[in-house]
Tab-separated table of C-alpha atoms in Angstrom:
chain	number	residue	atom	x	y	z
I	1	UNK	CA	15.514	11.273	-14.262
I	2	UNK	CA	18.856	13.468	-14.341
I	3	UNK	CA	20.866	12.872	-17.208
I	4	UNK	CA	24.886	13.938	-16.825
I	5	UNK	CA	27.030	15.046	-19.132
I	6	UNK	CA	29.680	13.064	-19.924
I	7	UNK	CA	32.977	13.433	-22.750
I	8	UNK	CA	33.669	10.733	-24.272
I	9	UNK	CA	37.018	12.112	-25.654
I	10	UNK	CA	39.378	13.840	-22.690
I	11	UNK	CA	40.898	15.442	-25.430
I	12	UNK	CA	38.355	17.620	-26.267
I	13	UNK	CA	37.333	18.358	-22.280
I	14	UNK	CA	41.133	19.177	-21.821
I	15	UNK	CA	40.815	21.548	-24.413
I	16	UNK	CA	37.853	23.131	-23.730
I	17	UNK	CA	38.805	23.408	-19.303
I	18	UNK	CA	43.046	24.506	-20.029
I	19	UNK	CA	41.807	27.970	-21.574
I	20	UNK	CA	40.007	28.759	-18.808
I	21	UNK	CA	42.452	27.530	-16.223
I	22	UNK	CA	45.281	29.495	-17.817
I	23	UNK	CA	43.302	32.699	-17.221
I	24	UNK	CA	42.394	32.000	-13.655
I	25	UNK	CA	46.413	31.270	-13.181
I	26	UNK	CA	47.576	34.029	-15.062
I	27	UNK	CA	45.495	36.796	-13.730
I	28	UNK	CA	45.060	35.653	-10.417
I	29	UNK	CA	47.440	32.789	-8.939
I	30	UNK	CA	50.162	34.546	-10.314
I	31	UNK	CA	49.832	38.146	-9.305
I	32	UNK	CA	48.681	36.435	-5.510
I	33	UNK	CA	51.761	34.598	-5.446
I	34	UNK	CA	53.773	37.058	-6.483
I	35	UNK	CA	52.028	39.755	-3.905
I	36	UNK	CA	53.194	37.615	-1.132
I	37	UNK	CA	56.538	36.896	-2.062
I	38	UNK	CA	57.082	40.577	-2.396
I	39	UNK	CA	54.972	40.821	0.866
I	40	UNK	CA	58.185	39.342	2.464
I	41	UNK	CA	60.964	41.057	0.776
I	42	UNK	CA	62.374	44.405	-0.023
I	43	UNK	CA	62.397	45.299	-4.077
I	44	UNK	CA	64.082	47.357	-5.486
I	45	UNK	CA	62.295	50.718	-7.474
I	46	UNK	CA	64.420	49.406	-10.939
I	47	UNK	CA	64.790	45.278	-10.417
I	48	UNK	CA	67.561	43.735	-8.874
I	49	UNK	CA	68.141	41.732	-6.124
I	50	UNK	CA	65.442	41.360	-3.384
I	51	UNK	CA	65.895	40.576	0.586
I	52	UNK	CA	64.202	38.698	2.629
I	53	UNK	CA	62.746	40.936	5.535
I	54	UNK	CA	59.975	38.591	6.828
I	55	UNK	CA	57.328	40.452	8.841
I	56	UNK	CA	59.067	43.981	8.199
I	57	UNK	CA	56.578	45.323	5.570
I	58	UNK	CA	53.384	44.038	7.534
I	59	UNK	CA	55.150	46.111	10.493
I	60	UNK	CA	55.383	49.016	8.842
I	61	UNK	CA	51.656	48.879	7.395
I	62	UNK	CA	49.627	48.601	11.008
I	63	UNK	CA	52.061	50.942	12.369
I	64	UNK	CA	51.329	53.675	9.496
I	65	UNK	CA	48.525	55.905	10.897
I	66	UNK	CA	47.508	56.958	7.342
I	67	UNK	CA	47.220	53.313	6.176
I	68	UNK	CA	44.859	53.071	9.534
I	69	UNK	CA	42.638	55.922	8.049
I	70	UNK	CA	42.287	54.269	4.485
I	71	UNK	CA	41.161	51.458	6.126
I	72	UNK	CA	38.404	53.200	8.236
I	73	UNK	CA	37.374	55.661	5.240
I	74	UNK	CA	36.949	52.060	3.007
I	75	UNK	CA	34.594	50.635	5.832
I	76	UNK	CA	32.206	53.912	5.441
I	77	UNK	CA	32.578	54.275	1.706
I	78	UNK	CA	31.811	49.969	1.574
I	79	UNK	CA	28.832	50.764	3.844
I	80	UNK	CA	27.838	53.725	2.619
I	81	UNK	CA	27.517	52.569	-1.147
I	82	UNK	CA	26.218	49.074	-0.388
I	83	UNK	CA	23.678	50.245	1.611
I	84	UNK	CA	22.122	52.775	-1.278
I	85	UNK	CA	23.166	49.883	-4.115
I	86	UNK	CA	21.096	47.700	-2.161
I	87	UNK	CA	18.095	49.842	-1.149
I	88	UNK	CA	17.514	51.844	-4.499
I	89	UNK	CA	18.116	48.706	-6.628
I	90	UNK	CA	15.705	46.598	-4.952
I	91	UNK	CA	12.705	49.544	-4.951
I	92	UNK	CA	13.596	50.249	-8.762
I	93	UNK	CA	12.649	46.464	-9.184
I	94	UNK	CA	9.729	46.373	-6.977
I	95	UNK	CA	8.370	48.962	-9.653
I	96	UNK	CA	9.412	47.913	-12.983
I	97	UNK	CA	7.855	44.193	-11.231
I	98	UNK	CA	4.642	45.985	-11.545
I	99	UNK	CA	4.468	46.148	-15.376
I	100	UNK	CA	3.547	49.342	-15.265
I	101	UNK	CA	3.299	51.698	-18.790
I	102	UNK	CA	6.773	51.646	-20.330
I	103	UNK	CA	8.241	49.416	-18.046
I	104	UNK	CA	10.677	47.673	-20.666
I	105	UNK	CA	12.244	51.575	-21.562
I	106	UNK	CA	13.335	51.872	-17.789
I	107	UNK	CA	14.624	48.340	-17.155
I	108	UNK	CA	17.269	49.437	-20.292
I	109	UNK	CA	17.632	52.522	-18.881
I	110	UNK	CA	18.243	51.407	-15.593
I	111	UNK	CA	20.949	49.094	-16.659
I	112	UNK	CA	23.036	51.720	-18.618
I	113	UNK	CA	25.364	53.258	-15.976
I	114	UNK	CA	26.455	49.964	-15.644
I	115	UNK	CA	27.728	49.454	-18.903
I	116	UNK	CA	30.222	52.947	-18.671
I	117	UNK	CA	33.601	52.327	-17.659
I	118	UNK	CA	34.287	53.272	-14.222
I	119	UNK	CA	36.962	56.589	-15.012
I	120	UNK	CA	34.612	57.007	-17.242
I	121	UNK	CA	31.627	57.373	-14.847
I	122	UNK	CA	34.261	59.498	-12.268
I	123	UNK	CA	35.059	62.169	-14.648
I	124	UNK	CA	31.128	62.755	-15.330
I	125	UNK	CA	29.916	63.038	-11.618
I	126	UNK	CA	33.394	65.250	-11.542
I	127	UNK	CA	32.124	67.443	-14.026
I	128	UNK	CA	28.564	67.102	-13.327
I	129	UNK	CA	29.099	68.498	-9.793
I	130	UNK	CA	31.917	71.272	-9.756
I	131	UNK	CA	31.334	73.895	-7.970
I	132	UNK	CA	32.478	75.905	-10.219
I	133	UNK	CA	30.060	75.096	-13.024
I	134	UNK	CA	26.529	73.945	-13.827
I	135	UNK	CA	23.852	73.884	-11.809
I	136	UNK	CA	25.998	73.122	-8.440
I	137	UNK	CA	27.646	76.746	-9.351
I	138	UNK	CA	24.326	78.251	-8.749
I	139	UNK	CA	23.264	76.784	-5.525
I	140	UNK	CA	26.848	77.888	-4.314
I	141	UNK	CA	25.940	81.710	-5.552
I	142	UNK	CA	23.308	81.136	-3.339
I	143	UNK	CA	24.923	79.662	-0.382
I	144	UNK	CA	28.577	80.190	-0.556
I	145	UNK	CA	31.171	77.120	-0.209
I	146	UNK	CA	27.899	74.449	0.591
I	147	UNK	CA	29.456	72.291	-1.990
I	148	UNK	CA	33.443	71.910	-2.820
I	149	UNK	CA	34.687	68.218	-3.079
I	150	UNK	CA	38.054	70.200	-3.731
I	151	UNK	CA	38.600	71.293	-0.316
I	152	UNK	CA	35.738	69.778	1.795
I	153	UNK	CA	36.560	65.705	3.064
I	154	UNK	CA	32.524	65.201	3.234
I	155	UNK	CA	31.626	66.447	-0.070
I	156	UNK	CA	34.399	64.487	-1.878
I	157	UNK	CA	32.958	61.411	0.454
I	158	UNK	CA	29.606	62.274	-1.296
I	159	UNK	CA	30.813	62.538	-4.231
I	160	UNK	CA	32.773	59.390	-4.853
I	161	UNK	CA	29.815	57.219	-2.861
I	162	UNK	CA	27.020	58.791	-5.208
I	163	UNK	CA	29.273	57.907	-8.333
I	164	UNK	CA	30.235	54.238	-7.248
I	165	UNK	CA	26.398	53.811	-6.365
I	166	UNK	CA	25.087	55.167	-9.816
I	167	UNK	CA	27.614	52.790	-11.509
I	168	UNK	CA	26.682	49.655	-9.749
I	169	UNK	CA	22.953	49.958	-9.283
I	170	UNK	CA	22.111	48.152	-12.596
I	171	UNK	CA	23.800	45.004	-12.236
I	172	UNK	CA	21.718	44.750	-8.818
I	173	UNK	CA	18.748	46.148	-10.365
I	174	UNK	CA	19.176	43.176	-13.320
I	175	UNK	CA	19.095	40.032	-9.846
I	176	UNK	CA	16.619	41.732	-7.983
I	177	UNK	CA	13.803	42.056	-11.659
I	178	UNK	CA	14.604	38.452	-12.061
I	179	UNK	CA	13.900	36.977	-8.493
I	180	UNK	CA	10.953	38.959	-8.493
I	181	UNK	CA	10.006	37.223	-11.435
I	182	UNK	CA	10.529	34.321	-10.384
I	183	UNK	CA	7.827	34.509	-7.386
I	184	UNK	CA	4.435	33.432	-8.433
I	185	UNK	CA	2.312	35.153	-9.237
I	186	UNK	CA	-0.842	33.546	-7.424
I	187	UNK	CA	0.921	34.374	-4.401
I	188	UNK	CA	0.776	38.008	-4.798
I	189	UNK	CA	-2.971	38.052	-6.264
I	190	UNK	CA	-3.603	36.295	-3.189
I	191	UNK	CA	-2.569	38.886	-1.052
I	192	UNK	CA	-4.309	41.312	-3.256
I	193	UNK	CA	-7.481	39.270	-3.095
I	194	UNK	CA	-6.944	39.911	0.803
I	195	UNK	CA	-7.060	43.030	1.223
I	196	UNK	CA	-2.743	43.922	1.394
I	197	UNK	CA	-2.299	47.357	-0.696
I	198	UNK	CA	1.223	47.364	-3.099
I	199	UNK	CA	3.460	48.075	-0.042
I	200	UNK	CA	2.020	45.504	1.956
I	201	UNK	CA	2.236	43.052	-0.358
I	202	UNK	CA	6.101	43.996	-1.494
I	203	UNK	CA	7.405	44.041	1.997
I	204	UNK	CA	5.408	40.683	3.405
I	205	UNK	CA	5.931	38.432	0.649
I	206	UNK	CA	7.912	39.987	-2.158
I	207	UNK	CA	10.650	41.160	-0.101
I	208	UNK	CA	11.125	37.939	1.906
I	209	UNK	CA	11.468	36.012	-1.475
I	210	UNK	CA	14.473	37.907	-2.560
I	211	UNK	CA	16.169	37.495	0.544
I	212	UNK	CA	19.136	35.115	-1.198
I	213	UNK	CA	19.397	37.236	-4.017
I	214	UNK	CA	19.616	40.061	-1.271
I	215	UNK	CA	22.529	38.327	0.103
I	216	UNK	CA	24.239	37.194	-3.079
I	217	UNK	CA	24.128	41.351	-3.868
I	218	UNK	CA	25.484	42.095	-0.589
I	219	UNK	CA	28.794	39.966	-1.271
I	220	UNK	CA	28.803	41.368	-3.904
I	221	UNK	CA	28.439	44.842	-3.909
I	222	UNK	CA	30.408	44.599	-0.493
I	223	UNK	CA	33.694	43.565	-2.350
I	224	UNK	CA	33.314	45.491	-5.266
I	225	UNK	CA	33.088	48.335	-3.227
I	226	UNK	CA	36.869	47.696	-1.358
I	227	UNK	CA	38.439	46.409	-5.218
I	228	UNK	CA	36.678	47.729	-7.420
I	229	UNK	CA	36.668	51.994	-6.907
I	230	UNK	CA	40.089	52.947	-7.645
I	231	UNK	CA	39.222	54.629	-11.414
I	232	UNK	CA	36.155	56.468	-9.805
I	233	UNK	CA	38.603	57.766	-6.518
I	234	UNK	CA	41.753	58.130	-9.499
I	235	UNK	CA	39.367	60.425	-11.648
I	236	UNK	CA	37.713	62.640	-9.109
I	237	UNK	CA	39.473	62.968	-5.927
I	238	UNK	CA	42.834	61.355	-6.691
I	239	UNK	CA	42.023	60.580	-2.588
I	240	UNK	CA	41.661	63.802	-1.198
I	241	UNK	CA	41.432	66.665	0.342
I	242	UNK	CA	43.327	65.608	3.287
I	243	UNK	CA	43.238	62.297	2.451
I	244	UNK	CA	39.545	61.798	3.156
I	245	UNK	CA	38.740	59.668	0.387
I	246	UNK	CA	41.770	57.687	0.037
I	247	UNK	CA	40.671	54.116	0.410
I	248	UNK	CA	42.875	50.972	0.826
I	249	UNK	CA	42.889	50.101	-3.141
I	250	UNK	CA	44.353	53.230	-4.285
I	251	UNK	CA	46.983	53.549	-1.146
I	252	UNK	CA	48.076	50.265	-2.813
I	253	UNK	CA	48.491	51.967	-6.197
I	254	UNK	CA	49.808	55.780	-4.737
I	255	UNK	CA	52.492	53.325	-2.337
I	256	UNK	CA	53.320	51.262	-4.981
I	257	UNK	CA	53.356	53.049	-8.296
I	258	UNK	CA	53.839	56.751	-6.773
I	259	UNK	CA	56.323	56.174	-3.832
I	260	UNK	CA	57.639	53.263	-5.509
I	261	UNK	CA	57.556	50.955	-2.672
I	262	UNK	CA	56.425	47.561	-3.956
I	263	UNK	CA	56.829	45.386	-1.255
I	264	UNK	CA	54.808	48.040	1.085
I	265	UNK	CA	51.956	48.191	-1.926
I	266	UNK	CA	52.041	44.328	-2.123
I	267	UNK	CA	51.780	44.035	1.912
I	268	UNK	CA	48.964	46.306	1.415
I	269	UNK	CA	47.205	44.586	-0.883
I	270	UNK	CA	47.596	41.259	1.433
I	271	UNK	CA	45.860	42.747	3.978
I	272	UNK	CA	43.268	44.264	1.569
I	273	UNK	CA	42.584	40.457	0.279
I	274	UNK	CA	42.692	39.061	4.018
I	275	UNK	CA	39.958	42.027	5.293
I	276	UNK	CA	37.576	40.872	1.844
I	277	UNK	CA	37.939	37.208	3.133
I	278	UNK	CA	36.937	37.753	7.062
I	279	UNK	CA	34.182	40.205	6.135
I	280	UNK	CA	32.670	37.120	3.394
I	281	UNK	CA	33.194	34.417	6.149
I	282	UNK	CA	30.805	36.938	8.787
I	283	UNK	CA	28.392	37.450	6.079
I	284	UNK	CA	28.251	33.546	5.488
I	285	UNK	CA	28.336	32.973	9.289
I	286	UNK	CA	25.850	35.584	10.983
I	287	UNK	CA	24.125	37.119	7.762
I	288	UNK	CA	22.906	33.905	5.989
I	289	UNK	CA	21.284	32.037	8.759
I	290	UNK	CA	18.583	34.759	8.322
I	291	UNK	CA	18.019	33.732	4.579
I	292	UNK	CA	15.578	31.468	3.911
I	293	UNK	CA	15.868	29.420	0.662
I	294	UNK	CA	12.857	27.961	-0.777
């Protein structure tokens, strides 16, 4: 029998929910509101007065060519991280599942990048892969100009994908460990017992079991990949060469805190919320039906 929780004095409910409401207001309702407001008008650099200019701003924004390429270069930077979050997360699992020797070291280990701040994170993949140090230095003696995120749009792609990826592949790694140990174990002895080697078994019945968490991770990592990148693209690229790593989020901040425009930034950023919204309703329309939940 299900027993629910119940207060028996609101007073102590209302204190306990108003913290927590206040927060999601402050830091979120707020700012939204105050986005689309400026959405509409024109502000001014210093404060002042503000006019109304209804669809002017959103104009301007899908008739700016560069703002067209920040949106593209998100969509492969999205993709390209999600898809080696996903896929290196999931077979980092599938091993430390296996209990093998030392297993307990790696799952901390593992789960360490994602403690480091992202700017943090940015300026040591910045350092890490200069060409003009360490061991990237070398391979360049050997095979001049194969590697400058400086002046090459690809290698600055690379560079900012590997980064976000190494950052973000231990909170995925942490879901992935626990659905896996969540399956039961008879089920995989069983398949053992039949004759399926440690690939067979992970792909036929482990893999299939994870599926929601899979899903839940793809949200995720999806999102976080459009909102959550400006320190890493701030500390190592500051979006460039040529623009080639310039992604939606920090067009928002150069438009808004470099060039000042805050009703362009806060059009921007509209769209950038709208574009998170559509691409969650697809995944929850088209992705999901192929999850199964048990």
């Amino acid at each position: 029998m299900l027993r629910h929780a119940a207060f028996t004095n609101i007073w102590l409910a209302t204190a306990l929910v108003v913290p927590q409401l206040l927060l999601v207001f402050i830091f979120f309702y707020w700012p939204t509101g105050e986005a689309l407001y400026w959405a509409f008008t024109l502000e001014q650099p210093f404060g002042g007065s503000n006019q109304w200019v209804g669809w002017l701003n959103f104009s301007t924004v899908f008739k700016d060519p560069k703002y067209w390429n920040s949106v593209q270069v998100s969509i492969i930077f999205a993709v390209a991280t999600t898809a080696i979050i996903i896929s290196v997360s999931l077979f980092l699992a599938l091993l430390v599942d296996r209990r093998l020797p030392g297993h307990q070291i790696y799952s901390f280990a593992y789960f360490i990048p994602y403690a480091m701040a992202a700017p943090a994170a940015g300026l040591a993949f910045r350092f890490i892969f200069s060409p003009n140090a360490g061991f990237v230095a070398a391979i360049n003696d050997w095979f001049p100009n194969i590697w400058n995120p400086a002046t090459d749009g690809l290698d600055a792609m690379i560079l900012v994908v590997l980064c976000q990826a190494w950052k973000s592949i231990g909170y995925s790694f942490v879901f992935f460990l626990a659905a896996l140990q969540s399956i039961p174990r008879p089920l995989t002895e069983a398949g053992a017992m039949d004759g399926a080697g440690a690939l067979r078994r992970m792909w036929d019945i482990q893999v299939p079991l994870v599926m929601p968490t899979l899903f839940f991770l793809l949200i995720i990592n999806l999102t976080d990949s459009f909102v959550d990148s400006f320190g890493i693209i701030d500390i190592t690229t500051h979006g460039g060469p040529a623009r080639a790593t310039e992604l939606m989020v920090y067009k928002i901040y150069f438009d808004g805190f470099k060039a000042q425009d805050y009703s362009l930034a806060a059009a921007e950023s509209i769209v950038l919320m709208l574009l998170v919204i559509v691409l969650t309703f697809i995944q929850f329309r088209f992705v999901e039906r192929r999850v199964h939940y048990a």
